[in-house]
XYZ file of C-alpha atoms in Angstrom:
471
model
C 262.320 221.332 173.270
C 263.587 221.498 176.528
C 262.696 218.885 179.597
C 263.125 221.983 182.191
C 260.465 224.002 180.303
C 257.820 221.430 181.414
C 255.990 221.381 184.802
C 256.629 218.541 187.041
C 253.666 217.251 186.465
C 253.547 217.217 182.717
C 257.527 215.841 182.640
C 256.135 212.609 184.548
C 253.332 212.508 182.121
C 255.544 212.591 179.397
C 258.155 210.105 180.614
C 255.586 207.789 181.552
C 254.335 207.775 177.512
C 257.875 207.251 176.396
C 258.251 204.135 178.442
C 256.894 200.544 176.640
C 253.093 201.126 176.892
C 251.927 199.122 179.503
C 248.522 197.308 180.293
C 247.593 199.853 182.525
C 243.710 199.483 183.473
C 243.049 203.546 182.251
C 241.243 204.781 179.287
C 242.988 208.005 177.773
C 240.125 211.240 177.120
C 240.831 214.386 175.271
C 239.323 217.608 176.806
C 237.780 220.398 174.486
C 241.094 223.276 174.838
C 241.402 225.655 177.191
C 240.906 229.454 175.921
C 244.604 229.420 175.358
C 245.131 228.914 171.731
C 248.249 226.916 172.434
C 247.312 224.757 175.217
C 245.249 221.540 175.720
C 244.276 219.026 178.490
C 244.729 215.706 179.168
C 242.886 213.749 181.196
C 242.906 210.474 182.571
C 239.351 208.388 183.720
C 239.123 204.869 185.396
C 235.557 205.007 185.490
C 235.701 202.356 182.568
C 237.511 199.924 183.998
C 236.383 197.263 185.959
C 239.218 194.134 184.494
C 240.970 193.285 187.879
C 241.821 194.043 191.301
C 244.167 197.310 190.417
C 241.609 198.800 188.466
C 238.858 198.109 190.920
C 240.982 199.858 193.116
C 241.863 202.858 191.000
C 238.348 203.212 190.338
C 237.897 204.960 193.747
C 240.503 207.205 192.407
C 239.033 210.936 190.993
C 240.013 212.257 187.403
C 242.966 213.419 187.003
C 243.367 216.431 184.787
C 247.301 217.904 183.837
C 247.493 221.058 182.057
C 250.086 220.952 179.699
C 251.730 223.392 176.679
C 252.290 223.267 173.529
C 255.739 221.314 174.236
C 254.146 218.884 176.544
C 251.821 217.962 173.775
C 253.933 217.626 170.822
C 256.379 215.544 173.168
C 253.067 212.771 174.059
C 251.489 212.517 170.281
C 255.436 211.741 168.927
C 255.473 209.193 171.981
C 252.460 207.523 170.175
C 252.944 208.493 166.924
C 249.426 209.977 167.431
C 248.208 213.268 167.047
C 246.434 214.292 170.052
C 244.170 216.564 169.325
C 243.043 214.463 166.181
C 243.124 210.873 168.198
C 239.170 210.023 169.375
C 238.205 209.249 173.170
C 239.136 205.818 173.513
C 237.531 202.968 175.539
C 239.045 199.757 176.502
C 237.547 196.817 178.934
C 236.861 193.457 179.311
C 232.671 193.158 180.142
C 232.609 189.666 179.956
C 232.121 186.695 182.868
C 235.566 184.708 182.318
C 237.439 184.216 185.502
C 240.207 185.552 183.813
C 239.876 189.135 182.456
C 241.579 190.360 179.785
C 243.383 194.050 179.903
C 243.352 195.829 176.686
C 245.702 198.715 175.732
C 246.799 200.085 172.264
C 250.531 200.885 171.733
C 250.363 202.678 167.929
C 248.363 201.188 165.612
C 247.726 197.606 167.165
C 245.416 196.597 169.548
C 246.876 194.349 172.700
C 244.372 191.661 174.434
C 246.088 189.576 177.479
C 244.520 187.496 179.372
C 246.616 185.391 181.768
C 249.368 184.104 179.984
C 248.080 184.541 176.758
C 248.861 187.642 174.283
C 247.329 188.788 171.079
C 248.811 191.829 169.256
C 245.892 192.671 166.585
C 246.430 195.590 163.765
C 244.297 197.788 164.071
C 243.697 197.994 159.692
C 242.859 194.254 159.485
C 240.675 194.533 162.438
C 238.206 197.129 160.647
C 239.183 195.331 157.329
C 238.441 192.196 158.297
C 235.148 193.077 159.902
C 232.421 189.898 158.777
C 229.309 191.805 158.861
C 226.400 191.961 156.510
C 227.812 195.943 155.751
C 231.462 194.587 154.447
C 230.521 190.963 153.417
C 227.835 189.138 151.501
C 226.553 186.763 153.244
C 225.329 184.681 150.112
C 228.711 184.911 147.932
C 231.281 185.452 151.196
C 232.561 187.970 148.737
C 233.614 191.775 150.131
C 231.091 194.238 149.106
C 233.943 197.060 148.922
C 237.513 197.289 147.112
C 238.933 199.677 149.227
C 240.328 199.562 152.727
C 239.157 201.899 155.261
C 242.049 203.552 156.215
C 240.455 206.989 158.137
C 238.000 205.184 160.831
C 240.069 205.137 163.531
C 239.529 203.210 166.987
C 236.941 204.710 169.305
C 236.083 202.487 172.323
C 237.006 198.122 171.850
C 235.491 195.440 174.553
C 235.268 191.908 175.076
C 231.644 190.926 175.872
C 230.773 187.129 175.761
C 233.414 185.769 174.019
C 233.489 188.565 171.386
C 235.919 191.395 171.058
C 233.556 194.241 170.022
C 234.987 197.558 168.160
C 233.366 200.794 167.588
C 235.331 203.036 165.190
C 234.927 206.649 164.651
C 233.085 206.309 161.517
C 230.167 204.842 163.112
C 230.841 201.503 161.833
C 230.730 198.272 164.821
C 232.893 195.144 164.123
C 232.608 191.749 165.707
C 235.216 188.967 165.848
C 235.120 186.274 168.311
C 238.324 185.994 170.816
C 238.654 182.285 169.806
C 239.224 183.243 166.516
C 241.695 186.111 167.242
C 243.862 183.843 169.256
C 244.084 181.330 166.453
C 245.822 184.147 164.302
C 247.202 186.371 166.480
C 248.300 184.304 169.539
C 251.541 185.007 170.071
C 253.584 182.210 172.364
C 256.101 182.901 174.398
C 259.292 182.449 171.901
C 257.850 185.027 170.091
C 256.633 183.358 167.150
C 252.531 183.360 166.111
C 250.506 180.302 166.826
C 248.245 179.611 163.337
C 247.905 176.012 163.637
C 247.305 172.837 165.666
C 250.234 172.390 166.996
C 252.705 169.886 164.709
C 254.615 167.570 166.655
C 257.888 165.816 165.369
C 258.636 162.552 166.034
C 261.867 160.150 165.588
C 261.619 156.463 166.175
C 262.447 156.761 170.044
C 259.199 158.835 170.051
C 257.050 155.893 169.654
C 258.137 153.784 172.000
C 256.543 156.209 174.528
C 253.466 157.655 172.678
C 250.854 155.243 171.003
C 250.685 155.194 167.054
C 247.699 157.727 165.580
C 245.132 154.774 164.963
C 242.016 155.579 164.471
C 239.019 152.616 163.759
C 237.507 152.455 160.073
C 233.756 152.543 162.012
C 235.269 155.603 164.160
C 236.254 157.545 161.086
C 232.659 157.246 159.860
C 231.935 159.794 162.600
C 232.538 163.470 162.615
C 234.604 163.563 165.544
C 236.618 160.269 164.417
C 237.114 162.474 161.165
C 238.255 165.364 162.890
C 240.777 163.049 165.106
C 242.246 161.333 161.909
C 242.617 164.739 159.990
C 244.158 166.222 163.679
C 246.927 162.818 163.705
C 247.902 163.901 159.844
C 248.525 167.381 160.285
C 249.980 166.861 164.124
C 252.360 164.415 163.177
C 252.198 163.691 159.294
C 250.559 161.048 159.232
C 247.655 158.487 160.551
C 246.638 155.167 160.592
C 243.144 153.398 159.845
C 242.253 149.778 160.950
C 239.181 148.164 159.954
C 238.758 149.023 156.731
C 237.512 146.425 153.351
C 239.951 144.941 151.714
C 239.665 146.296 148.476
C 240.348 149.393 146.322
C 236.420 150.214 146.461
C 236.343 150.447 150.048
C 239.634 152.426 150.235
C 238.338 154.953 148.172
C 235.356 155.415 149.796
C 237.415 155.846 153.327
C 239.505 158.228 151.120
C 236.540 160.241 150.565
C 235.784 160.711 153.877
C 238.696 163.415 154.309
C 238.852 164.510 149.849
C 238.588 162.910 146.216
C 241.211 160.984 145.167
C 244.164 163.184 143.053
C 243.908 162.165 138.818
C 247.731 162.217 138.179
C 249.758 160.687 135.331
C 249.578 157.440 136.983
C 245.888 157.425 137.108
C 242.690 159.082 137.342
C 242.419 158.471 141.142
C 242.913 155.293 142.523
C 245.221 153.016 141.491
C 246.090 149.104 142.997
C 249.518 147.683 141.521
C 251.896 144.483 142.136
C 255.787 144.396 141.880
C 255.442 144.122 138.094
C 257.276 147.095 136.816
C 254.277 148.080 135.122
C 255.770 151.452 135.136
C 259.039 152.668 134.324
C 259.688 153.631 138.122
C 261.166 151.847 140.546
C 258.273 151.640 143.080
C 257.136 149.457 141.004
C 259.590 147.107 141.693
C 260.623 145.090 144.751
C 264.514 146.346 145.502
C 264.115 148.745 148.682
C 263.128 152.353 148.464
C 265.146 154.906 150.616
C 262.999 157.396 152.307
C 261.486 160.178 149.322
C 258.805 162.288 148.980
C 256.234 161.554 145.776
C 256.150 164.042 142.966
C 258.821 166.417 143.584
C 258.815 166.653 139.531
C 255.312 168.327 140.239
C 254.965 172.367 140.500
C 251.828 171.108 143.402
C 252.954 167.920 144.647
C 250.067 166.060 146.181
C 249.678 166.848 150.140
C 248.743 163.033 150.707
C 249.843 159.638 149.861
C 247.797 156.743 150.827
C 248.682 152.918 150.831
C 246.706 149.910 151.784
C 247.931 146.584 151.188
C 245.077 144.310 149.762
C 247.084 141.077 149.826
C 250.541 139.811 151.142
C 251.482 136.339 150.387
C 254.538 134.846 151.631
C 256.249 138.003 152.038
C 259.631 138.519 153.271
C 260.520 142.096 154.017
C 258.683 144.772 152.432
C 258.203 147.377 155.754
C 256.891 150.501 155.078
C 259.375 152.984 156.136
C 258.371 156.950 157.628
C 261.164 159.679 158.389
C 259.829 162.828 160.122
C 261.218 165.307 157.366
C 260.165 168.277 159.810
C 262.410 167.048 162.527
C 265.615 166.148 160.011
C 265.550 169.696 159.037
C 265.273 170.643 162.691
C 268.405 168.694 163.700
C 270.220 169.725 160.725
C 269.543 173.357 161.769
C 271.102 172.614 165.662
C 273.867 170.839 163.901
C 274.621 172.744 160.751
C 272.501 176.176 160.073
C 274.279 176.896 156.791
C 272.931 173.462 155.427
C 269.386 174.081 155.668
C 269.573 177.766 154.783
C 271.432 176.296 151.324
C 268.171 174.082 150.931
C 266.151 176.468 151.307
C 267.626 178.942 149.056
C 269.117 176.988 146.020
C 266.690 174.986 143.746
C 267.165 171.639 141.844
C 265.543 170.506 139.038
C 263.492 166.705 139.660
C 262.002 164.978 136.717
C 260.075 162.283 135.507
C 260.478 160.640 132.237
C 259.165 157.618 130.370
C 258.010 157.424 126.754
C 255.383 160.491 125.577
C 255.915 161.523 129.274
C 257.779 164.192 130.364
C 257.401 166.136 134.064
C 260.026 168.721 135.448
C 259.998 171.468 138.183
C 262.842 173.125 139.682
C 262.555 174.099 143.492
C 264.661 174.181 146.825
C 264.415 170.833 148.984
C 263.002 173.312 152.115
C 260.741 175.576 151.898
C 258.946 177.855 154.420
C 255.512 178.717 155.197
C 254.039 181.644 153.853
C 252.446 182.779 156.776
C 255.538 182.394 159.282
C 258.611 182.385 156.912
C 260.274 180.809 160.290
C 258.196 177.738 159.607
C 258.458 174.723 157.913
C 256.067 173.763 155.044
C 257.310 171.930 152.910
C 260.111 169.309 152.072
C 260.551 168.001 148.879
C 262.947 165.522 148.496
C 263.721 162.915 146.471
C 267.263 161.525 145.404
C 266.063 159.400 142.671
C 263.712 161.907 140.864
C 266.895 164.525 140.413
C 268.027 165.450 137.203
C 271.748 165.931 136.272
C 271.330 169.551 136.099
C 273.366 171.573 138.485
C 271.474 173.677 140.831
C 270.396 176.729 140.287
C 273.274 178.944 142.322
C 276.741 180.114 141.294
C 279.522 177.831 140.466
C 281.289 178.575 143.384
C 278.316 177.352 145.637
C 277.321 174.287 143.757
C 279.750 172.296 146.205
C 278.262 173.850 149.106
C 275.123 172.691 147.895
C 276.048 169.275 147.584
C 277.548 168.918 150.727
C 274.096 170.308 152.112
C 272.256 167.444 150.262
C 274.063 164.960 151.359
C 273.489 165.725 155.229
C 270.338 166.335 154.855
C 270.286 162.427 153.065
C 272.173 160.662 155.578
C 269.636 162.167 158.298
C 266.992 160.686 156.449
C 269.068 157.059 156.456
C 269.682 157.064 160.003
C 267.514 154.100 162.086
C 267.134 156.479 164.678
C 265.210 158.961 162.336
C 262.904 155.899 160.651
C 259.647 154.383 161.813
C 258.980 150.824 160.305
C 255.511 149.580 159.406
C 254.425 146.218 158.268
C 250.987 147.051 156.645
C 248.486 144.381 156.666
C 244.846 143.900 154.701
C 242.658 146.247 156.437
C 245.258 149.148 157.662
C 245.368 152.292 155.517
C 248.142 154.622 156.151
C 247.486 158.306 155.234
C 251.082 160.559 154.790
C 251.618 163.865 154.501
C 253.949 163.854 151.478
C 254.939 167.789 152.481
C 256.389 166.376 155.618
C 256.840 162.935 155.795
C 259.296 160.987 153.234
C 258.194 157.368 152.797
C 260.222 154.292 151.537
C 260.263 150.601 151.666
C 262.773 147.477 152.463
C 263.161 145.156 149.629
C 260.919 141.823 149.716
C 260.223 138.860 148.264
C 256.884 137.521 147.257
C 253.679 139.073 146.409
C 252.347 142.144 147.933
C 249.044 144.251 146.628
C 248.531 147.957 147.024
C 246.069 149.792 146.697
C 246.268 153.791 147.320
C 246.005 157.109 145.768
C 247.113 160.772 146.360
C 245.087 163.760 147.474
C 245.534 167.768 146.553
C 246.853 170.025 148.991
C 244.014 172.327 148.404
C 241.513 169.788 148.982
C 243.386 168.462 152.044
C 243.327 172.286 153.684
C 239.856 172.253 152.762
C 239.481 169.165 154.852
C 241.476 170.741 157.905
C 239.582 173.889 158.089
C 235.828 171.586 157.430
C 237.515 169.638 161.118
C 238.805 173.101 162.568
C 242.721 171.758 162.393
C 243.973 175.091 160.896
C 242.250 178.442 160.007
């Protein structure tokens, strides 16, 4: 096809459809055809649009109506990918009150919302998949009440009305989803990447000399909102602190309970309390310091939380809890050395734990990423005193490599700068996100009493989405 064999006015249309769609305050209309067999129309209405200034103005504008040919035609539905003379009348505009309007324009098959600085790119499959009415779900089970996807509706007119994006598709069918919700999976911030979460925020020990420890007061945490604040502090900066709280195993598991049920492991059926006794063959049950791990790496699940409370402390010498942001390791490592923590996130190692008639293994990389942004962190799991003698699982020739990885990624974890040091008293329970943050202790002398227990991942996500922390 050739540009000259186009009217002026049909080679601006199509150069202005070839360009990055724009969120230009028009809705696009098909025209029944003209008696020519190979021609169509294309016409252009700002009667529904009432978002902003521009289209307020444009909206004194008349209808615009370009003839174009056959050429003309094909060159705007590749431009789209669309097929105009199959693609409905569509319908875009913000009805709602907010003093900011959103503008909404579809480039494809997605579905664009912006409203000030704020952007949402939504597909337009999972929006009519993932329509929550009493038609697609059951509103007793929460189970779909169809297998199949409905792949033929296509978009017909989409607003914003009160809070609620509103979607009418060709079949008919009307879906609902409230904006709030869209941003929380669909935001997408300015470097590009989606916004699913509260925001995490590392920390090193210079960080809290500045910001005030997450503390939040036993009688507080009785409270929904003092819930949702200590849930908030353990997910925002992996971990939290309780004050207030009785001084005995019974009344930590009860504050336990407040956010899940304590985790039955190996080492008990929930809770357990323990002295420096060595009642177990593991060396936090002992008083030499601990360097900075996370618990169960020998675990396919390890538990999401690890809780301490020290009943009793008797002429103690020592014995500071010690917390290393693992998040924020692995995000210096990556200024300093991204070969390192790609290595630890691509090679596995085998952890274990051992004692008689027990026996736990699992083999897994040291980083992993999030499932919903594989550009996120998720998960560290690291522990150098749970490691087998196994190599890791790569080639010969990049066990070394591996190693060297390691071993930065261990001296990050050792640096003062990196560790925040807690003496833990009767009464203050400290909750840690073992997925994040790697806990140790300095060697003491004299008696110390802990209580604690860990909880599930799945139960602590359950928890999260009960305060409104994630989705």
């Amino acid at each position: 096809m050739a540009a000259r064999n186009m009217s002026g006015a049909a080679q601006r249309i199509a150069t202005l459809f070839q360009k990055t769609p724009q969120p230009i305050p028009l809705s696009a209309k098909l025209l029944p055809p003209s008696n020519s067999p190979i021609q169509s129309r294309f016409a252009y209405s700002s009667s529904s649009f009432s978002t902003s200034s521009s289209a307020r103005n444009l909206s004194t504008q008349p209808n615009i109506q370009v003839p174009l040919n056959e050429d003309s035609a094909t060159l705007l539905s590749s431009s789209f990918h669309l097929s105009v003379m199959d693609e409905p009348e569509v319908r875009l505009r913000d009805r709602s009150a907010e003093s900011s309007p959103a503008m909404l324009f579809r480039a494809e098959d997605t579905l664009t919302i912006q409203q000030g600085q704020e952007k949402l790119e939504v597909p337009l499959l999972w929006l009519r998949d993932s329509c929550g009415c009493g038609l697609c779900v059951d509103g007793k089970t929460n189970q779909r009440r169809s297998w199949t996807i409905v792949g033929d509706a296509r978009l017909k007119e989409a607003e914003i009305v009160a809070g609620t994006l509103r979607a009418q598709w060709t079949d008919g069918h009307i879906s609902n989803h409230k904006l709030e919700d869209l941003k929380r999976t669909f935001l997408v911030e300015k470097d590009g990447k989606s916004s699913h979460t509260v925001r995490r925020q590392t920390w090193r020990r210079q960080t809290w000399r500045g910001l005030p420890l997450p503390v939040i007061p036993h009688a507080d945490v009785l409270t929904d909102t003092g819930l949702t604040n200590l849930i908030t502090n353990i997910h925002r900066y992996g971990f939290g602190l309780v004050n207030g709280c009785g001084v005995s195993e019974a009344d930590t598991e009860a504050l336990v309970r407040r956010i899940a049920p304590p985790m039955p492991t190996t080492f008990s059926p929930g809770m357990w309390t323990f002295t420096a006794n060595m009642a177990r063959d593991d060396t936090a049950y002992g008083n030499d310091s601990l360097a900075p791990h996370t618990d169960n790496t020998y675990f396919s699940n390890p538990a999401r939380l690890q809780v301490f409370h020290c009943l009793e402390r008797e002429a103690v010498t020592g014995g500071e809890t010690v917390l290393v942001d693992g998040f924020q390791c692995a995000e210096k490592l990556q200024k300093e050395d991204p070969s390192a923590v790609k290595t630890l996130s691509t090679v596995a190692q085998e952890c274990a734990y051992i004692e008689p008639n027990v026996c736990y293994k699992w083999t897994d990389t040291v980083l992993a990423s999030s499932k919903l942004d594989g550009t996120l962190l998720e998960k560290v799991r690291f522990n150098m005193y749970d490691r087998t003698t196994r190599p890791p699982l790569c080639a010969t020739r990049d066990v070394n490599r591996f190693y060297r990885a390691l071993k930065r990624f261990a001296d990050l974890t050792q640096d003062r700068e990196n560790q925040l040091l807690l003496t833990l008293t009767p009464g203050v329970v400290v909750f840690i996100d073992n997925w994040r943050v790697m806990h140790g202790r300095t060697g003491f002398s004299g008696k110390r009493v802990l209580t604690g227990c860990y909880v599930d991942s799945d139960e602590f996500n359950h928890a999260c989405r009960r305060a409104n922390v994630i989705p």
